[in-house]
Amino acid sequence: MGFRNIIGRRLGLGLVRRRKPFSTATCDGDGNGNAKSINLYSAINQALHIALETDNRAFVFGEDVSFGGVFRCTTGLADRFGKARVFNTPLCEQGIVGFGIGLAAMGNRAIAEIQFADYIYPAFDQIVNEAAKFRYRSGNQFNCGGLTIRAPYGAVGHGGHYHSQSPEAFFCHVPGIKVVIPRSPRQAKGLLLSCIRDPNPVVFFEPKWLYRLAVEEVPEHDYMLPLSEAEVIRQGSDITLVGWGAQLSVMEQACNEAEKDGISCELIDLKTLLPWDKETVEASVRKTGRVLISHEAPVTGGFGAEISASIVERCFLRLEAPVARVCGLDTPFPLVFEPFYMPTKNKILDAIKATVNY
Amino acid sequence: MNGASCAAKISTQPFSLNPTSPASHDRPLVSPKPASLFLGSTRKLRLSSSSKLNLHRRSGTVVAVSDVVKQKKSKSTHSLLITKEEGLELYEDMILGRAFEDMCAQMYYRGKMFGFVHLYNGQEAVSTGFIKLLKQQDSVVSTYRDHVHALSKGVPARAVMSELFGKTTGCCRGQGGSMHMFSREHNLLGGFAFIGEGIPVATGAAFTSKYKREVLKEADCDHVTLAFFGDGTCNNGQFFECLNMAALWKLPIVFVVENNLWAIGMSHLRATSDPQIYKKGPAFGMPGIHVDGMDVLKVREVAKEAIGRARRGEGPTLVECETYRFRGHSLADPDELRDPAEKAHYAARDPITALKKYLIENSLASEADLKAIDKKIDEVVEDAVEFADESPVPSQSQLLENVFADPKGFGIGPDGRYRCEDPKFTEGTAHV
């Protein structure tokens, strides 16, 4: 099922990179005809509306969420559900998440928004030390499973150091929380509803580049997509590519180019990074014998390292080439140099060829 | 701009900012009930005329700055606050700030600069009022709305414009952009995209100055640090932590709150339990002042006293400047939430117009003098744009510089050589 390519509002020219949306060849969810073509922030908005509708102890809070949020994800919620359930917080991320943990511990569904993932670090302490360990250290008397933290992450073309970071790797190192990253509107709605209803605290990163750019047919009803299940979104036989979020569209472009050179690529969307679906990736690597991982975050210590180590452990004798990682460089996310920093289609294509010809 | 009204009292304003008034400027807030917990502060912003400025008098250590200024004011209701030279300097600085920011907007919409740009229009009185009293060695720490702080501190317009364009001749070699203006020469310690992050940095800088003076015995070191930040930041933990440290160690620092009532779309009144920020100073043992931030002369009077206190080693001060930004939060902000009446109210109190009026009415300058300054500044800004346009873009190798002190910190690559010496490390090709 394909969908339209819409280039949204360009916030300034300069070094904006084009991304084309990608196909979701195997998509989950519905068969009925009630689907509308909407973009990512609308899909998330729908998910939040449904979440608040179906549970009267669900709250949405964060900075500027009341008027709709800086990315419009929370539009209409305050009007519909009232200021007691959808409210702005002062500018204090540590307070926001800690407060959310308290709400969740008392049995509510707290959906906290962190305005940009770059700002999540003051809350890192609460997430790692409190949210992840609440159930564990109280001997299951209390838990903050009702907590979901949503944050826009990733490059956006002009974000610079503090509006473009991908901090998923930091959170994947914490037992006790889940990390989920959708790639498209349909996925986002289903995954977000699953995260909200999952009995564990979840950090949900939304690719901000795709808020307006990605447009897809999304069913209007309430549906959930399973967590910890990776999806093979493109079948192939020569090499397995693993990625998540907005990077998948870049990888898909590279796959299309590689196809012209006769290389058949299998593309997997991890969807949930922690705990991640090792079986699906392993099965694919057993088929192809080669794997390439790509993400925007810097290569050293990025989540690709975990995937690489696990695959080598499990499929060592099957591998025909070293595991390739095409990721961001080991520098702070640059402003002017963004195109050089990013793992672009060409870098991925080169790596595919090098791996296949190893 | 009459000398009679005390700078340190709550400025009386015809526009009611009482959140319980039905003429609410915040959408979609409708309910006028004061009892609702979710409306934010239920306190009225206007005090009675016997203003309780809540300066707890501890035995001698905390000087009630506002009282001092009050006395000065009542004596000198008719004498002028500034000389002609000072007046022209203030005017020129504010015009530079305004013209520069307007040019930034133009350049942004033409695609010459990109990213997130936050303009300072309307708040010039605070920057000029404070920074023009500083010496070169005094430090300034700012926020993401830092172009005008940089200009007031002395960073050349050319360097700031080039930085915005991302060129090598920018003050940070093009690496920082709009939100990260730094200058070692002018002691501008940044430019922080993240709110509140600069305040502890400023506190550390102030400590250095005190250390140099008292421990290293550099007796003439009386450098002061100014930390600028907004109303939203005053609800952040880092702010409170630093107020405590600064008062505890009596650091030579002035905390300047540019309260423009809005944090993107969050009204200050609905985010803060007690919206009178200056009151937080005495809670930590330092004086707290509120001043009309649309009036550069009032700001300057308060600044003189606060900076003087710090220089004399009497400790920190918290100054809340009531000001307003005429444009949206950033150039990407459609600015739909603020009530047009509120905007009009503050537009009528444009600091530049007010200073101009004062200068002319008190015969400190003529229209011709001021027009000459306007023209000169226009030329400076045009020149800055030309310079920035013609400057070179940084080369790719600059990407790896300054991550570590030594670029060899990237380690050894698979080919046994230092990674930073491998041209492929920065060029577009992959490494397996």
Short mmCIF file of N, CA and C in Angstrom, two decimals, chain A residues 9 11-15 63-64 66-67 70 72 78-79 83-84 87-93 115-116 118-122 156-159 161-163 299 322-326 329-332 334-337 340-341 344 346-348 350-351 354-355 358, chain B residues 27-29 38-39 108 110-111 113-116 118 163 165-166 174-180 193-195 197 232-233 235-237 241 263-266 270-272 332 334 336-337 393-396 398-400 403-404 410 425-432:
data_model
loop_
_atom_site.label_atom_id
_atom_site.label_comp_id
_atom_site.label_asym_id
_atom_site.label_seq_id
_atom_site.Cartn_x
_atom_site.Cartn_y
_atom_site.Cartn_z
N ARG A 9 5.61 22.09 5.35
CA ARG A 9 6.10 23.46 5.43
C ARG A 9 7.61 23.46 5.67
N LEU A 11 10.77 25.02 7.02
CA LEU A 11 11.14 26.08 7.94
C LEU A 11 12.51 26.58 7.57
N GLY A 12 12.57 27.41 6.59
CA GLY A 12 13.87 27.95 6.18
C GLY A 12 14.53 27.05 5.17
N LEU A 13 15.23 27.60 4.26
CA LEU A 13 15.90 26.80 3.22
C LEU A 13 17.28 26.44 3.72
N GLY A 14 18.28 26.54 2.92
CA GLY A 14 19.59 26.15 3.42
C GLY A 14 19.79 24.66 3.24
N LEU A 15 20.26 24.02 4.26
CA LEU A 15 20.70 22.64 4.05
C LEU A 15 19.62 21.62 4.40
N GLU A 63 4.99 20.59 28.41
CA GLU A 63 5.13 22.02 28.12
C GLU A 63 4.34 22.37 26.88
N ASP A 64 3.46 23.32 27.00
CA ASP A 64 2.67 23.84 25.87
C ASP A 64 1.69 22.83 25.27
N SER A 66 -1.29 22.34 26.08
CA SER A 66 -2.67 22.82 26.15
C SER A 66 -3.17 23.41 24.85
N PHE A 67 -2.35 24.19 24.19
CA PHE A 67 -2.84 24.79 22.94
C PHE A 67 -2.65 23.85 21.77
N VAL A 70 3.92 22.25 20.41
CA VAL A 70 4.68 22.90 19.35
C VAL A 70 4.64 22.10 18.06
N ARG A 72 1.78 20.26 17.39
CA ARG A 72 0.33 20.03 17.18
C ARG A 72 -0.13 18.63 17.54
N ALA A 78 -7.31 19.43 25.17
CA ALA A 78 -7.71 20.24 26.33
C ALA A 78 -9.17 20.66 26.20
N ASP A 79 -9.55 21.02 24.99
CA ASP A 79 -10.95 21.42 24.78
C ASP A 79 -11.89 20.29 25.07
N LYS A 83 -9.29 20.91 31.41
CA LYS A 83 -7.99 21.32 31.90
C LYS A 83 -7.51 20.49 33.07
N ALA A 84 -8.41 19.69 33.63
CA ALA A 84 -7.96 18.86 34.73
C ALA A 84 -7.23 17.63 34.23
N PHE A 87 -3.05 19.38 30.69
CA PHE A 87 -2.60 20.65 31.25
C PHE A 87 -1.12 20.87 30.99
N ASN A 88 -0.79 22.15 31.04
CA ASN A 88 0.60 22.56 30.87
C ASN A 88 1.33 22.44 32.18
N THR A 89 2.58 22.12 32.07
CA THR A 89 3.41 22.12 33.27
C THR A 89 4.41 23.27 33.13
N PRO A 90 4.98 23.71 34.23
CA PRO A 90 6.08 24.66 34.11
C PRO A 90 7.28 23.98 33.45
N LEU A 91 8.32 24.77 33.22
CA LEU A 91 9.44 24.27 32.44
C LEU A 91 10.41 23.50 33.33
N CYS A 92 10.06 22.27 33.65
CA CYS A 92 10.94 21.51 34.54
C CYS A 92 10.80 20.03 34.21
N GLU A 93 11.66 19.54 33.33
CA GLU A 93 11.53 18.16 32.85
C GLU A 93 11.65 17.15 33.98
N GLN A 115 9.22 18.18 25.41
CA GLN A 115 9.07 18.94 24.17
C GLN A 115 10.05 18.56 23.06
N PHE A 116 11.27 18.29 23.39
CA PHE A 116 12.23 17.76 22.42
C PHE A 116 13.03 16.71 23.17
N ASP A 118 15.96 16.21 23.17
CA ASP A 118 17.20 16.81 23.65
C ASP A 118 17.05 17.32 25.07
N TYR A 119 15.81 17.59 25.47
CA TYR A 119 15.57 18.15 26.80
C TYR A 119 15.28 17.07 27.83
N ILE A 120 15.44 15.82 27.45
CA ILE A 120 15.01 14.77 28.36
C ILE A 120 16.04 14.50 29.44
N TYR A 121 17.26 15.06 29.27
CA TYR A 121 18.31 14.69 30.21
C TYR A 121 18.07 15.07 31.67
N PRO A 122 17.48 16.22 31.97
CA PRO A 122 17.19 16.43 33.40
C PRO A 122 16.26 15.36 33.95
N VAL A 156 16.06 17.23 11.85
CA VAL A 156 14.94 17.86 11.16
C VAL A 156 15.44 18.81 10.08
N GLY A 157 16.73 18.78 9.83
CA GLY A 157 17.29 19.57 8.74
C GLY A 157 17.96 20.84 9.22
N HIS A 158 17.43 21.44 10.28
CA HIS A 158 17.98 22.72 10.71
C HIS A 158 17.98 22.82 12.23
N GLY A 159 17.87 21.68 12.87
CA GLY A 159 17.68 21.72 14.32
C GLY A 159 18.91 22.11 15.11
N HIS A 161 22.27 21.57 17.54
CA HIS A 161 22.69 20.69 18.61
C HIS A 161 21.56 20.22 19.50
N TYR A 162 20.59 21.09 19.73
CA TYR A 162 19.60 20.78 20.77
C TYR A 162 18.19 20.58 20.26
N HIS A 163 18.02 20.35 19.00
CA HIS A 163 16.68 20.03 18.51
C HIS A 163 16.74 18.85 17.57
N VAL A 299 27.87 6.67 16.22
CA VAL A 299 28.09 5.24 16.07
C VAL A 299 28.61 4.58 17.35
N PRO A 322 31.56 -8.84 8.06
CA PRO A 322 31.38 -8.18 9.36
C PRO A 322 30.08 -7.39 9.38
N VAL A 323 29.55 -7.23 10.58
CA VAL A 323 28.33 -6.43 10.73
C VAL A 323 28.67 -4.97 10.43
N ALA A 324 27.90 -4.36 9.55
CA ALA A 324 28.17 -2.97 9.19
C ALA A 324 27.26 -2.03 9.96
N ARG A 325 27.84 -0.91 10.39
CA ARG A 325 27.00 0.10 11.05
C ARG A 325 27.20 1.42 10.31
N VAL A 326 26.13 2.00 9.83
CA VAL A 326 26.22 3.29 9.15
C VAL A 326 25.43 4.28 10.00
N LEU A 329 28.20 10.51 13.00
CA LEU A 329 29.60 10.57 13.41
C LEU A 329 29.72 10.82 14.91
N ASP A 330 30.90 10.61 15.42
CA ASP A 330 31.12 10.79 16.86
C ASP A 330 31.41 12.25 17.18
N THR A 331 30.45 13.10 16.86
CA THR A 331 30.58 14.51 17.24
C THR A 331 29.23 14.93 17.79
N PRO A 332 29.18 16.04 18.49
CA PRO A 332 27.86 16.56 18.85
C PRO A 332 27.08 16.84 17.57
N PRO A 334 25.83 18.46 14.69
CA PRO A 334 26.26 19.77 14.22
C PRO A 334 25.14 20.60 13.63
N LEU A 335 25.44 21.86 13.43
CA LEU A 335 24.43 22.76 12.87
C LEU A 335 24.62 22.85 11.36
N VAL A 336 25.78 23.44 10.98
CA VAL A 336 26.00 23.64 9.55
C VAL A 336 26.39 22.34 8.86
N PHE A 337 26.99 21.44 9.61
CA PHE A 337 27.54 20.24 9.00
C PHE A 337 26.57 19.08 8.99
N PHE A 340 26.84 16.30 6.43
CA PHE A 340 28.02 15.44 6.48
C PHE A 340 27.93 14.45 7.62
N TYR A 341 27.22 14.87 8.64
CA TYR A 341 27.13 14.05 9.83
C TYR A 341 26.19 12.86 9.64
N THR A 344 23.66 9.05 5.34
CA THR A 344 22.84 9.32 4.16
C THR A 344 22.66 8.07 3.31
N ASN A 346 23.71 7.49 0.36
CA ASN A 346 24.94 7.08 -0.31
C ASN A 346 25.87 6.32 0.62
N LYS A 347 25.93 6.78 1.86
CA LYS A 347 26.78 6.06 2.81
C LYS A 347 26.25 4.64 3.00
N ILE A 348 24.93 4.52 3.07
CA ILE A 348 24.35 3.19 3.28
C ILE A 348 24.58 2.33 2.04
N ASP A 350 26.97 2.52 -0.15
CA ASP A 350 28.37 2.09 -0.17
C ASP A 350 28.58 0.92 0.76
N ALA A 351 28.00 1.02 1.93
CA ALA A 351 28.20 -0.05 2.92
C ALA A 351 27.54 -1.35 2.46
N ALA A 354 29.85 -2.80 -0.10
CA ALA A 354 31.09 -3.31 0.51
C ALA A 354 30.82 -4.60 1.26
N THR A 355 29.68 -4.66 1.94
CA THR A 355 29.36 -5.87 2.70
C THR A 355 29.08 -7.04 1.78
N TYR A 358 32.22 -8.46 0.18
CA TYR A 358 33.31 -8.66 1.13
C TYR A 358 34.18 -9.88 0.75
N ARG B 27 -6.09 31.90 25.26
CA ARG B 27 -7.05 30.91 24.77
C ARG B 27 -6.56 29.56 25.22
N PRO B 28 -7.27 28.51 25.38
CA PRO B 28 -8.73 28.49 25.43
C PRO B 28 -9.27 28.66 26.84
N LEU B 29 -8.51 29.28 27.69
CA LEU B 29 -8.94 29.47 29.06
C LEU B 29 -10.19 30.32 29.11
N PHE B 38 -6.40 24.54 38.40
CA PHE B 38 -5.61 24.40 37.20
C PHE B 38 -5.43 25.68 36.42
N LEU B 39 -5.87 26.79 36.97
CA LEU B 39 -5.70 28.02 36.23
C LEU B 39 -4.35 28.65 36.49
N TYR B 108 16.25 35.50 7.32
CA TYR B 108 15.70 34.16 7.55
C TYR B 108 14.69 33.82 6.48
N ARG B 110 14.57 34.93 3.64
CA ARG B 110 15.20 34.78 2.32
C ARG B 110 16.06 33.53 2.28
N GLY B 111 16.11 32.81 3.36
CA GLY B 111 16.84 31.56 3.34
C GLY B 111 18.33 31.67 3.59
N MET B 113 19.70 32.36 6.49
CA MET B 113 20.00 31.70 7.74
C MET B 113 18.85 30.76 8.03
N PHE B 114 19.13 29.78 8.87
CA PHE B 114 18.13 28.74 9.06
C PHE B 114 18.23 28.27 10.49
N GLY B 115 17.47 27.32 10.82
CA GLY B 115 17.51 26.84 12.19
C GLY B 115 16.49 27.58 13.02
N PHE B 116 16.65 27.52 14.30
CA PHE B 116 15.70 28.17 15.19
C PHE B 116 16.26 29.52 15.61
N HIS B 118 15.53 33.19 17.50
CA HIS B 118 14.65 33.83 18.48
C HIS B 118 15.03 35.30 18.58
N GLU B 163 27.97 34.37 12.13
CA GLU B 163 27.65 33.18 12.91
C GLU B 163 26.27 32.68 12.56
N PHE B 165 24.79 33.07 9.75
CA PHE B 165 24.82 32.49 8.42
C PHE B 165 25.60 31.18 8.41
N GLY B 166 26.28 30.88 9.50
CA GLY B 166 27.04 29.63 9.56
C GLY B 166 28.39 29.70 8.88
N GLY B 174 31.01 29.49 13.08
CA GLY B 174 29.87 28.89 12.39
C GLY B 174 29.34 27.63 13.05
N GLN B 175 29.91 27.25 14.17
CA GLN B 175 29.49 25.99 14.76
C GLN B 175 28.31 26.12 15.70
N GLY B 176 28.09 27.32 16.20
CA GLY B 176 27.05 27.47 17.20
C GLY B 176 25.71 27.87 16.62
N GLY B 177 25.74 28.86 15.76
CA GLY B 177 24.48 29.34 15.21
C GLY B 177 23.82 30.34 16.13
N SER B 178 22.54 30.56 15.85
CA SER B 178 21.80 31.62 16.53
C SER B 178 21.80 31.50 18.04
N MET B 179 21.69 30.28 18.53
CA MET B 179 21.46 30.13 19.96
C MET B 179 22.73 30.01 20.78
N HIS B 180 23.87 30.04 20.14
CA HIS B 180 25.10 29.80 20.88
C HIS B 180 26.15 30.84 20.54
N ALA B 193 20.78 26.91 24.42
CA ALA B 193 19.48 26.54 23.84
C ALA B 193 18.53 26.03 24.91
N PHE B 194 19.07 25.47 25.93
CA PHE B 194 18.30 24.80 26.95
C PHE B 194 18.07 25.80 28.08
N ILE B 195 16.85 25.98 28.50
CA ILE B 195 16.62 27.01 29.51
C ILE B 195 17.24 26.61 30.85
N GLU B 197 20.21 26.32 31.71
CA GLU B 197 21.54 25.70 31.73
C GLU B 197 22.62 26.71 31.95
N GLY B 232 9.94 31.61 32.31
CA GLY B 232 9.73 30.16 32.37
C GLY B 232 10.84 29.47 33.14
N THR B 233 12.04 29.98 32.99
CA THR B 233 13.19 29.38 33.66
C THR B 233 13.07 29.48 35.17
N ASN B 235 10.91 28.54 36.97
CA ASN B 235 10.27 27.39 37.59
C ASN B 235 11.15 26.16 37.51
N ASN B 236 12.36 26.36 37.07
CA ASN B 236 13.25 25.24 36.84
C ASN B 236 14.18 25.07 38.02
N GLY B 237 14.51 23.82 38.34
CA GLY B 237 15.34 23.54 39.50
C GLY B 237 16.68 24.26 39.51
N GLU B 241 18.62 26.29 42.60
CA GLU B 241 19.90 25.80 43.12
C GLU B 241 20.94 26.91 43.08
N ALA B 263 6.22 31.78 27.83
CA ALA B 263 7.25 30.79 27.53
C ALA B 263 6.69 29.98 26.37
N ILE B 264 7.03 30.36 25.18
CA ILE B 264 6.36 29.91 23.95
C ILE B 264 4.86 30.18 24.10
N GLY B 265 4.09 29.19 24.49
CA GLY B 265 2.66 29.41 24.59
C GLY B 265 2.15 29.33 26.02
N MET B 266 3.07 29.25 26.95
CA MET B 266 2.67 29.12 28.34
C MET B 266 2.70 30.49 28.99
N ARG B 270 -0.07 31.30 34.42
CA ARG B 270 -0.66 29.98 34.59
C ARG B 270 0.37 28.91 34.82
N ALA B 271 1.63 29.30 34.93
CA ALA B 271 2.67 28.30 35.17
C ALA B 271 3.31 28.46 36.53
N THR B 272 3.01 29.55 37.18
CA THR B 272 3.78 29.87 38.39
C THR B 272 2.86 30.12 39.56
N ALA B 332 9.64 30.70 13.79
CA ALA B 332 8.71 29.66 13.34
C ALA B 332 7.41 29.69 14.14
N PRO B 334 3.88 31.04 15.07
CA PRO B 334 2.85 31.90 14.48
C PRO B 334 2.28 32.93 15.45
N GLU B 336 -0.05 33.01 17.82
CA GLU B 336 -1.51 33.20 17.78
C GLU B 336 -2.14 33.32 19.14
N LEU B 337 -1.36 33.03 20.16
CA LEU B 337 -2.01 32.89 21.46
C LEU B 337 -2.11 34.17 22.24
N VAL B 393 32.18 29.40 3.76
CA VAL B 393 31.52 28.37 4.55
C VAL B 393 32.62 27.49 5.17
N PRO B 394 32.42 26.97 6.36
CA PRO B 394 33.49 26.15 6.93
C PRO B 394 33.77 24.90 6.10
N SER B 395 35.03 24.48 6.10
CA SER B 395 35.36 23.28 5.34
C SER B 395 34.94 22.06 6.14
N GLN B 396 34.82 20.96 5.42
CA GLN B 396 34.33 19.74 6.06
C GLN B 396 35.19 19.28 7.22
N GLN B 398 36.38 20.88 9.48
CA GLN B 398 36.05 21.56 10.73
C GLN B 398 35.05 20.76 11.55
N LEU B 399 34.36 19.84 10.91
CA LEU B 399 33.37 19.05 11.61
C LEU B 399 33.98 18.30 12.79
N LEU B 400 35.22 17.82 12.60
CA LEU B 400 35.82 17.01 13.66
C LEU B 400 36.58 17.83 14.67
N VAL B 403 35.87 18.59 19.08
CA VAL B 403 35.08 17.64 19.86
C VAL B 403 35.89 17.32 21.11
N PHE B 404 37.13 16.95 20.90
CA PHE B 404 38.08 16.81 22.01
C PHE B 404 39.10 17.93 21.88
N PHE B 410 39.78 10.91 18.73
CA PHE B 410 38.86 9.98 18.08
C PHE B 410 39.43 8.58 17.98
N PHE B 425 36.89 9.82 6.92
CA PHE B 425 36.16 9.90 8.18
C PHE B 425 35.08 10.96 8.11
N THR B 426 35.35 12.02 7.38
CA THR B 426 34.32 13.05 7.28
C THR B 426 33.62 13.07 5.94
N GLU B 427 34.24 12.48 4.92
CA GLU B 427 33.53 12.51 3.65
C GLU B 427 32.45 11.45 3.61
N GLY B 428 31.66 11.50 2.56
CA GLY B 428 30.41 10.74 2.59
C GLY B 428 30.52 9.24 2.50
N THR B 429 31.71 8.69 2.46
CA THR B 429 31.75 7.25 2.22
C THR B 429 31.73 6.45 3.51
N ALA B 430 31.33 5.25 3.39
CA ALA B 430 31.16 4.41 4.57
C ALA B 430 32.44 3.67 4.89
N HIS B 431 32.47 3.14 6.07
CA HIS B 431 33.60 2.28 6.42
C HIS B 431 33.00 1.02 7.02
N VAL B 432 33.41 -0.09 6.51
CA VAL B 432 32.86 -1.35 7.03
C VAL B 432 33.80 -1.90 8.09
#
